[in-house]
């Protein structure tokens, strides 16, 4: 696809070649993420960063990405700030706002809201998450992280083994990632979820029809063996019939260093869409894994800024100008690795 | 008036010549609104965009206008963020904030709050709406839109016919616009409202004393005939004695394509201060008008950014620097017309 | 200390020489605060201005300081915007956010939160107030104001007399300031509070052990005599056993022009950490003092921006670049003194 001026609403928009193009541009953003260089090809451009449900992390990530390309950010952080509550239609709001802006990121709790919004916008709209539906930049940063982690281990980025564990029935992050994985034909995918939280059958079908090897189970320990990547998601208590059932399944689907050491290959990469729930009764991903060098969750969020920079650069068609506007910063901030 | 360093609190501040000056500068902002050029005469300046009641549209419009002139925006989006709730006086808050800022926009639910705030501010204050009182930039963008629409039809901008319909008793947008219209001596003004929601008599008097031809009625169909401009406002349900009465009047004061075709001249321009209430039971301005090329409501909001840029440029006295700092952007975003 | 890349969490970090260094840099920020010059040594840098409790004044002050050095600001204004509520640990949030940012300011209601946050951050963290614990930039701006006011009166900045009055038992502003004052060995400190709201004994001990002359009383009128600086804080009603007791003490610890004229030396400088409570029943600092030229409370908040600029410049190690990047602004905004 030609990204210039296009909306980014769903992973369904992408062919394999589009994903490769996004990642190629993302790679070029690395020196800017590390602040070895600064650049400003989007000088004078305005992002309207419209969040109609709270998500500090995603909001700041998009805003930072736009700032790192030299653009200005206007934003809203909650539905209360919006006249939409006064009966204004999403379409009216989109038309008005797109008259002020050069690109819009929208996050909204309702499925399909991003598409409705985009249909009335005069400028490109990037879906920052519309309820249970889609969150394409999250799926892209997940896949980019998989690629980057495999590369850093000298592994093949086309033929890898990945396990997804936790609640696979719900959760847009997992579904969007699986849709993207369907673009890779020689992938081995292991799906392990508590009973009743299985992956939607049509998604499994899609993956198989594209050539992926897919297996399903309800056993964490079996599910996390023999893979390059382990993608963990939250088991949400409220989905179960009783507290007892929830506790039982949560107990089975907790990953900690002991379980990792016992069942995983020694360099299996651990990922998670974040936030992880670190309360004692939750802990799907124990903090004792924080010193495990294969825990990639913070590299994952840092990659998010790079992927979002790439999306903006492509949508504005300024990939070349990112480099030609680059200079060394007048400052240097040492960035220690945190233990 | 000399705008440099002045507060913009009320349309009462303006003579006809001041309005003409603002519009002359607004015209010069068009290439920047269309992003044919970018500029930064306000490099290093800080706008404090202080919204003590929600209004995403107006807030983003002011913020974008300041960004388009190269300035930085600090802001607050709701009363909860403010220490004013802890007993701090408006005057203290103004003095403190004006020590950080180069200009302040304030939106506050209380009438007169902007003036009180301005009385203690060391830097210019622009009233972004103070309750039922004033919203001068809205009135200016309305009048600018009238002028621009008349010009694009090759009509006389000094001697036009305008109808205002809906609730004319309340609503600062209509009142501020009428005050500005009083600066035009050869205007024909038709006022059509439900009984009990008539225009305040002193406003009608003012308009007549300045030379305008004013007629009043309670009949929508009669009221919208033979005019160049049709300015629609909301009929607010809560103002009526009973639901039946509200429904009756709302039914009478709804504009849709059928009524427009039947009663209006073929090129009558439709305006509305927005947001319009698009819920089924409201719809003072039906969405079937969206494909009518005379519906100017979205051009109106886009003009808002230009008018606000002009106000900032005048208050900072950088009208010339807007041009001398201009350059071509390194990016181009195609802006389709939405159907 | 070498400030480059360091967290600023507590006044305990500073030796006398560090405070002098901060103030030397703060002095250099004055032309930028007055907008005689603009500068941008932090071009391309991102401040994440994270406020998990409302404080418009402090938030805008930090944000403006960063903008005045040419940097970009991303921010959050309330706990509701944060995924921390979903069970995410402070440490996870810090690691994620520090992957987007070059420096972070955090304001949080819990004591010790800033330190916990900093322990997981890859970039420097500045404590913008953590509950009853610390607010180091406030203490620094208070001390800087004391120095500046003494200097403008031609007084000795090493050997001055200061009175602190009001609630001295609680309130981080007073405690942090007293800790900083302990770095000055020839200071005379008068502490006057209502009975039961005395200064913590260990703080008094610390001051005496460092050479300060400290006296304590429960008498406002005695307490405010013979001093160069008078630092007033709020007597908080809710700390008293009964409304009667609160009223009694509040009455005793109100400062107005009459009391000032009767008991204070004619050039005693009046300070207050703001906001002051201007409701009729409160008024620890009467508005009739607003025309007193010795009322320094608004100079104090303006100094806050300068001190915060200095902290950023030191933490980024760009003190020299502040000057070498400086230029004259293309605009000039007249800043009247407010009566």
mmCIF file of N, CA, C and O in Angstrom, chain A residues 245-316:
data_model
loop_
_atom_site.group_PDB
_atom_site.id
_atom_site.type_symbol
_atom_site.label_atom_id
_atom_site.label_comp_id
_atom_site.label_asym_id
_atom_site.label_seq_id
_atom_site.Cartn_x
_atom_site.Cartn_y
_atom_site.Cartn_z
ATOM 1 N N UNK A 245 -13.051 -20.695 40.646
ATOM 2 C CA UNK A 245 -12.620 -21.037 39.296
ATOM 3 C C UNK A 245 -11.531 -20.062 38.821
ATOM 4 O O UNK A 245 -10.520 -20.468 38.244
ATOM 5 N N UNK A 246 -11.764 -18.780 39.084
ATOM 6 C CA UNK A 246 -10.787 -17.765 38.672
ATOM 7 C C UNK A 246 -9.436 -18.029 39.327
ATOM 8 O O UNK A 246 -8.395 -18.028 38.665
ATOM 9 N N UNK A 247 -9.468 -18.291 40.631
ATOM 10 C CA UNK A 247 -8.218 -18.546 41.353
ATOM 11 C C UNK A 247 -7.495 -19.763 40.791
ATOM 12 O O UNK A 247 -6.272 -19.777 40.645
ATOM 13 N N UNK A 248 -8.281 -20.804 40.489
ATOM 14 C CA UNK A 248 -7.704 -22.034 39.960
ATOM 15 C C UNK A 248 -6.957 -21.759 38.655
ATOM 16 O O UNK A 248 -5.793 -22.120 38.493
ATOM 17 N N UNK A 249 -7.639 -21.080 37.732
ATOM 18 C CA UNK A 249 -7.021 -20.835 36.429
ATOM 19 C C UNK A 249 -5.871 -19.840 36.519
ATOM 20 O O UNK A 249 -4.854 -19.980 35.855
ATOM 21 N N UNK A 250 -6.061 -18.838 37.349
ATOM 22 C CA UNK A 250 -4.990 -17.859 37.475
ATOM 23 C C UNK A 250 -3.730 -18.525 37.990
ATOM 24 O O UNK A 250 -2.631 -18.254 37.533
ATOM 25 N N UNK A 251 -3.933 -19.416 38.954
ATOM 26 C CA UNK A 251 -2.792 -20.145 39.496
ATOM 27 C C UNK A 251 -2.076 -20.938 38.408
ATOM 28 O O UNK A 251 -0.848 -20.995 38.368
ATOM 29 N N UNK A 252 -2.854 -21.530 37.501
ATOM 30 C CA UNK A 252 -2.263 -22.349 36.433
ATOM 31 C C UNK A 252 -1.553 -21.512 35.385
ATOM 32 O O UNK A 252 -0.694 -22.012 34.669
ATOM 33 N N UNK A 253 -1.946 -20.255 35.237
ATOM 34 C CA UNK A 253 -1.405 -19.449 34.138
ATOM 35 C C UNK A 253 -0.536 -18.289 34.603
ATOM 36 O O UNK A 253 -0.484 -17.245 33.982
ATOM 37 N N UNK A 254 0.122 -18.520 35.729
ATOM 38 C CA UNK A 254 1.104 -17.554 36.190
ATOM 39 C C UNK A 254 2.484 -17.988 35.743
ATOM 40 O O UNK A 254 2.866 -19.139 35.940
ATOM 41 N N UNK A 255 3.230 -17.024 35.212
ATOM 42 C CA UNK A 255 4.610 -17.340 34.842
ATOM 43 C C UNK A 255 5.554 -16.685 35.848
ATOM 44 O O UNK A 255 5.427 -15.502 36.150
ATOM 45 N N UNK A 256 6.479 -17.486 36.386
ATOM 46 C CA UNK A 256 7.532 -16.907 37.221
ATOM 47 C C UNK A 256 8.864 -17.556 36.841
ATOM 48 O O UNK A 256 8.920 -18.417 35.955
ATOM 49 N N UNK A 257 9.927 -17.150 37.506
ATOM 50 C CA UNK A 257 11.258 -17.604 37.110
ATOM 51 C C UNK A 257 11.398 -19.120 37.274
ATOM 52 O O UNK A 257 12.018 -19.787 36.444
ATOM 53 N N UNK A 258 10.794 -19.657 38.330
ATOM 54 C CA UNK A 258 10.906 -21.098 38.585
ATOM 55 C C UNK A 258 10.287 -21.895 37.435
ATOM 56 O O UNK A 258 10.893 -22.837 36.915
ATOM 57 N N UNK A 259 9.072 -21.504 37.062
ATOM 58 C CA UNK A 259 8.394 -22.207 35.963
ATOM 59 C C UNK A 259 9.153 -22.013 34.657
ATOM 60 O O UNK A 259 9.327 -22.945 33.868
ATOM 61 N N UNK A 260 9.622 -20.787 34.449
ATOM 62 C CA UNK A 260 10.400 -20.495 33.237
ATOM 63 C C UNK A 260 11.623 -21.407 33.156
ATOM 64 O O UNK A 260 11.880 -22.041 32.129
ATOM 65 N N UNK A 261 12.363 -21.488 34.255
ATOM 66 C CA UNK A 261 13.593 -22.295 34.269
ATOM 67 C C UNK A 261 13.293 -23.768 34.018
ATOM 68 O O UNK A 261 14.059 -24.476 33.364
ATOM 69 N N UNK A 262 12.166 -24.217 34.543
ATOM 70 C CA UNK A 262 11.833 -25.639 34.466
ATOM 71 C C UNK A 262 11.354 -26.045 33.073
ATOM 72 O O UNK A 262 11.686 -27.126 32.589
ATOM 73 N N UNK A 263 10.564 -25.181 32.417
ATOM 74 C CA UNK A 263 9.902 -25.599 31.182
ATOM 75 C C UNK A 263 10.390 -24.915 29.906
ATOM 76 O O UNK A 263 10.235 -25.452 28.819
ATOM 77 N N UNK A 264 10.930 -23.704 30.023
ATOM 78 C CA UNK A 264 11.257 -22.954 28.801
ATOM 79 C C UNK A 264 12.677 -23.247 28.320
ATOM 80 O O UNK A 264 13.560 -23.582 29.112
ATOM 81 N N UNK A 265 12.891 -23.066 27.032
ATOM 82 C CA UNK A 265 14.254 -23.072 26.521
ATOM 83 C C UNK A 265 14.976 -21.870 27.128
ATOM 84 O O UNK A 265 14.355 -20.864 27.476
ATOM 85 N N UNK A 266 16.301 -21.980 27.200
ATOM 86 C CA UNK A 266 17.037 -21.000 28.009
ATOM 87 C C UNK A 266 17.015 -19.590 27.421
ATOM 88 O O UNK A 266 17.295 -18.627 28.121
ATOM 89 N N UNK A 267 16.717 -19.455 26.139
ATOM 90 C CA UNK A 267 16.688 -18.098 25.576
ATOM 91 C C UNK A 267 15.302 -17.713 25.044
ATOM 92 O O UNK A 267 15.171 -16.836 24.198
ATOM 93 N N UNK A 268 14.268 -18.371 25.550
ATOM 94 C CA UNK A 268 12.903 -17.998 25.157
ATOM 95 C C UNK A 268 12.612 -16.565 25.610
ATOM 96 O O UNK A 268 12.792 -16.216 26.779
ATOM 97 N N UNK A 269 12.171 -15.761 24.668
ATOM 98 C CA UNK A 269 11.888 -14.346 24.945
ATOM 99 C C UNK A 269 10.488 -14.209 25.535
ATOM 100 O O UNK A 269 9.538 -14.805 25.029
ATOM 101 N N UNK A 270 10.363 -13.423 26.611
ATOM 102 C CA UNK A 270 9.063 -13.216 27.260
ATOM 103 C C UNK A 270 8.502 -11.848 26.882
ATOM 104 O O UNK A 270 9.162 -10.822 27.070
ATOM 105 N N UNK A 271 7.270 -11.841 26.375
ATOM 106 C CA UNK A 271 6.613 -10.583 26.016
ATOM 107 C C UNK A 271 5.258 -10.471 26.719
ATOM 108 O O UNK A 271 4.713 -11.453 27.211
ATOM 109 N N UNK A 272 4.722 -9.258 26.758
ATOM 110 C CA UNK A 272 3.446 -8.986 27.430
ATOM 111 C C UNK A 272 2.993 -7.616 26.922
ATOM 112 O O UNK A 272 3.820 -6.713 26.795
ATOM 113 N N UNK A 273 1.700 -7.431 26.634
ATOM 114 C CA UNK A 273 1.282 -6.135 26.075
ATOM 115 C C UNK A 273 1.291 -4.993 27.097
ATOM 116 O O UNK A 273 1.189 -3.837 26.712
ATOM 117 N N UNK A 274 1.405 -5.297 28.373
ATOM 118 C CA UNK A 274 1.396 -4.295 29.443
ATOM 119 C C UNK A 274 0.090 -3.486 29.438
ATOM 120 O O UNK A 274 -0.506 -3.328 28.399
ATOM 121 N N UNK A 275 -0.364 -2.954 30.565
ATOM 122 C CA UNK A 275 0.255 -3.125 31.874
ATOM 123 C C UNK A 275 0.060 -4.536 32.416
ATOM 124 O O UNK A 275 -0.948 -5.170 32.149
ATOM 125 N N UNK A 276 1.055 -5.005 33.160
ATOM 126 C CA UNK A 276 0.839 -6.269 33.867
ATOM 127 C C UNK A 276 0.282 -5.926 35.241
ATOM 128 O O UNK A 276 0.611 -4.878 35.808
ATOM 129 N N UNK A 277 -0.539 -6.802 35.747
ATOM 130 C CA UNK A 277 -1.172 -6.578 37.046
ATOM 131 C C UNK A 277 -0.245 -7.143 38.113
ATOM 132 O O UNK A 277 -0.068 -8.350 38.212
ATOM 133 N N UNK A 278 0.363 -6.262 38.902
ATOM 134 C CA UNK A 278 1.370 -6.708 39.866
ATOM 135 C C UNK A 278 0.818 -6.864 41.277
ATOM 136 O O UNK A 278 1.576 -7.015 42.223
ATOM 137 N N UNK A 279 -0.499 -6.808 41.426
ATOM 138 C CA UNK A 279 -1.052 -7.047 42.755
ATOM 139 C C UNK A 279 -0.863 -8.517 43.123
ATOM 140 O O UNK A 279 -0.887 -9.396 42.245
ATOM 141 N N UNK A 280 -0.695 -8.776 44.412
ATOM 142 C CA UNK A 280 -0.364 -10.124 44.889
ATOM 143 C C UNK A 280 -1.309 -11.179 44.323
ATOM 144 O O UNK A 280 -0.895 -12.272 43.943
ATOM 145 N N UNK A 281 -2.592 -10.855 44.235
ATOM 146 C CA UNK A 281 -3.559 -11.863 43.802
ATOM 147 C C UNK A 281 -3.569 -12.065 42.284
ATOM 148 O O UNK A 281 -4.265 -12.939 41.784
ATOM 149 N N UNK A 282 -2.809 -11.258 41.554
ATOM 150 C CA UNK A 282 -2.831 -11.374 40.095
ATOM 151 C C UNK A 282 -1.512 -11.951 39.608
ATOM 152 O O UNK A 282 -1.332 -13.154 39.589
ATOM 153 N N UNK A 283 -0.585 -11.073 39.231
ATOM 154 C CA UNK A 283 0.775 -11.491 38.891
ATOM 155 C C UNK A 283 0.853 -12.577 37.846
ATOM 156 O O UNK A 283 1.433 -13.640 38.077
ATOM 157 N N UNK A 284 0.278 -12.307 36.673
ATOM 158 C CA UNK A 284 0.426 -13.282 35.597
ATOM 159 C C UNK A 284 1.876 -13.372 35.147
ATOM 160 O O UNK A 284 2.278 -14.346 34.510
ATOM 161 N N UNK A 285 2.654 -12.340 35.482
ATOM 162 C CA UNK A 285 4.064 -12.320 35.091
ATOM 163 C C UNK A 285 4.814 -11.823 36.321
ATOM 164 O O UNK A 285 4.820 -10.634 36.614
ATOM 165 N N UNK A 286 5.435 -12.744 37.034
ATOM 166 C CA UNK A 286 5.998 -12.415 38.343
ATOM 167 C C UNK A 286 7.171 -11.451 38.219
ATOM 168 O O UNK A 286 7.941 -11.520 37.263
ATOM 169 N N UNK A 287 7.304 -10.563 39.201
ATOM 170 C CA UNK A 287 8.400 -9.592 39.155
ATOM 171 C C UNK A 287 9.763 -10.244 39.349
ATOM 172 O O UNK A 287 10.786 -9.596 39.123
ATOM 173 N N UNK A 288 9.786 -11.525 39.763
ATOM 174 C CA UNK A 288 11.101 -12.172 39.887
ATOM 175 C C UNK A 288 11.705 -12.457 38.512
ATOM 176 O O UNK A 288 12.861 -12.855 38.395
ATOM 177 N N UNK A 289 10.909 -12.207 37.451
ATOM 178 C CA UNK A 289 11.442 -12.335 36.090
ATOM 179 C C UNK A 289 12.146 -11.060 35.624
ATOM 180 O O UNK A 289 12.767 -11.045 34.557
ATOM 181 N N UNK A 290 12.038 -9.983 36.431
ATOM 182 C CA UNK A 290 12.557 -8.690 35.971
ATOM 183 C C UNK A 290 14.058 -8.705 35.707
ATOM 184 O O UNK A 290 14.560 -7.914 34.907
ATOM 185 N N UNK A 291 14.777 -9.588 36.379
ATOM 186 C CA UNK A 291 16.224 -9.629 36.143
ATOM 187 C C UNK A 291 16.591 -10.646 35.063
ATOM 188 O O UNK A 291 17.761 -10.837 34.755
ATOM 189 N N UNK A 292 15.583 -11.296 34.496
ATOM 190 C CA UNK A 292 15.825 -12.238 33.401
ATOM 191 C C UNK A 292 16.073 -11.450 32.114
ATOM 192 O O UNK A 292 15.209 -10.690 31.674
ATOM 193 N N UNK A 293 17.243 -11.606 31.495
ATOM 194 C CA UNK A 293 17.559 -10.794 30.309
ATOM 195 C C UNK A 293 16.632 -11.086 29.128
ATOM 196 O O UNK A 293 16.563 -10.283 28.191
ATOM 197 N N UNK A 294 15.915 -12.203 29.176
ATOM 198 C CA UNK A 294 14.988 -12.521 28.094
ATOM 199 C C UNK A 294 13.621 -11.859 28.259
ATOM 200 O O UNK A 294 12.766 -11.989 27.391
ATOM 201 N N UNK A 295 13.423 -11.187 29.394
ATOM 202 C CA UNK A 295 12.174 -10.443 29.573
ATOM 203 C C UNK A 295 12.231 -9.209 28.674
ATOM 204 O O UNK A 295 13.018 -8.286 28.908
ATOM 205 N N UNK A 296 11.412 -9.187 27.632
ATOM 206 C CA UNK A 296 11.520 -8.127 26.613
ATOM 207 C C UNK A 296 10.446 -7.064 26.763
ATOM 208 O O UNK A 296 10.306 -6.202 25.903
ATOM 209 N N UNK A 297 9.696 -7.088 27.861
ATOM 210 C CA UNK A 297 8.506 -6.222 27.940
ATOM 211 C C UNK A 297 8.836 -4.736 27.889
ATOM 212 O O UNK A 297 8.048 -3.949 27.375
ATOM 213 N N UNK A 298 9.992 -4.333 28.405
ATOM 214 C CA UNK A 298 10.306 -2.899 28.371
ATOM 215 C C UNK A 298 10.954 -2.507 27.043
ATOM 216 O O UNK A 298 10.779 -1.389 26.570
ATOM 217 N N UNK A 299 11.670 -3.440 26.424
ATOM 218 C CA UNK A 299 12.146 -3.180 25.056
ATOM 219 C C UNK A 299 10.936 -3.047 24.128
ATOM 220 O O UNK A 299 10.916 -2.220 23.214
ATOM 221 N N UNK A 300 9.918 -3.880 24.411
ATOM 222 C CA UNK A 300 8.672 -3.856 23.643
ATOM 223 C C UNK A 300 8.026 -2.461 23.656
ATOM 224 O O UNK A 300 7.672 -1.922 22.607
ATOM 225 N N UNK A 301 7.881 -1.858 24.838
ATOM 226 C CA UNK A 301 7.239 -0.533 24.883
ATOM 227 C C UNK A 301 8.126 0.531 24.246
ATOM 228 O O UNK A 301 7.621 1.463 23.637
ATOM 229 N N UNK A 302 9.447 0.370 24.380
ATOM 230 C CA UNK A 302 10.321 1.345 23.711
ATOM 231 C C UNK A 302 10.192 1.224 22.198
ATOM 232 O O UNK A 302 10.206 2.223 21.489
ATOM 233 N N UNK A 303 10.054 -0.006 21.712
ATOM 234 C CA UNK A 303 9.834 -0.192 20.277
ATOM 235 C C UNK A 303 8.541 0.486 19.820
ATOM 236 O O UNK A 303 8.421 0.894 18.668
ATOM 237 N N UNK A 304 7.581 0.602 20.747
ATOM 238 C CA UNK A 304 6.310 1.241 20.400
ATOM 239 C C UNK A 304 6.497 2.656 19.880
ATOM 240 O O UNK A 304 5.845 3.071 18.917
ATOM 241 N N UNK A 305 7.387 3.412 20.503
ATOM 242 C CA UNK A 305 7.640 4.778 20.037
ATOM 243 C C UNK A 305 8.216 4.753 18.622
ATOM 244 O O UNK A 305 7.814 5.540 17.757
ATOM 245 N N UNK A 306 9.126 3.805 18.374
ATOM 246 C CA UNK A 306 9.771 3.730 17.054
ATOM 247 C C UNK A 306 8.761 3.360 15.966
ATOM 248 O O UNK A 306 8.761 3.939 14.875
ATOM 249 N N UNK A 307 7.903 2.377 16.274
ATOM 250 C CA UNK A 307 6.889 1.957 15.300
ATOM 251 C C UNK A 307 5.932 3.115 15.006
ATOM 252 O O UNK A 307 5.548 3.350 13.856
ATOM 253 N N UNK A 308 5.570 3.864 16.057
ATOM 254 C CA UNK A 308 4.641 4.989 15.841
ATOM 255 C C UNK A 308 5.312 6.119 15.062
ATOM 256 O O UNK A 308 4.680 6.776 14.235
ATOM 257 N N UNK A 309 6.603 6.339 15.317
ATOM 258 C CA UNK A 309 7.341 7.301 14.481
ATOM 259 C C UNK A 309 7.292 6.860 13.020
ATOM 260 O O UNK A 309 7.075 7.671 12.118
ATOM 261 N N UNK A 310 7.502 5.562 12.795
ATOM 262 C CA UNK A 310 7.505 5.041 11.423
ATOM 263 C C UNK A 310 6.143 5.250 10.765
ATOM 264 O O UNK A 310 6.059 5.664 9.599
ATOM 265 N N UNK A 311 5.067 4.976 11.511
ATOM 266 C CA UNK A 311 3.728 5.165 10.942
ATOM 267 C C UNK A 311 3.507 6.629 10.563
ATOM 268 O O UNK A 311 3.006 6.938 9.478
ATOM 269 N N UNK A 312 3.891 7.547 11.452
ATOM 270 C CA UNK A 312 3.733 8.971 11.127
ATOM 271 C C UNK A 312 4.586 9.336 9.907
ATOM 272 O O UNK A 312 4.133 10.043 9.007
ATOM 273 N N UNK A 313 5.831 8.861 9.887
ATOM 274 C CA UNK A 313 6.726 9.204 8.777
ATOM 275 C C UNK A 313 6.162 8.700 7.451
ATOM 276 O O UNK A 313 6.240 9.385 6.422
ATOM 277 N N UNK A 314 5.552 7.507 7.473
ATOM 278 C CA UNK A 314 4.981 6.938 6.252
ATOM 279 C C UNK A 314 3.711 7.675 5.840
ATOM 280 O O UNK A 314 3.512 7.989 4.666
ATOM 281 N N UNK A 315 2.846 7.951 6.807
ATOM 282 C CA UNK A 315 1.572 8.608 6.495
ATOM 283 C C UNK A 315 1.816 10.031 5.974
ATOM 284 O O UNK A 315 1.088 10.525 5.119
ATOM 285 N N UNK A 316 2.874 10.687 6.494
ATOM 286 C CA UNK A 316 3.225 12.034 6.020
ATOM 287 C C UNK A 316 4.175 11.987 4.819
ATOM 288 O O UNK A 316 4.518 13.035 4.281
#
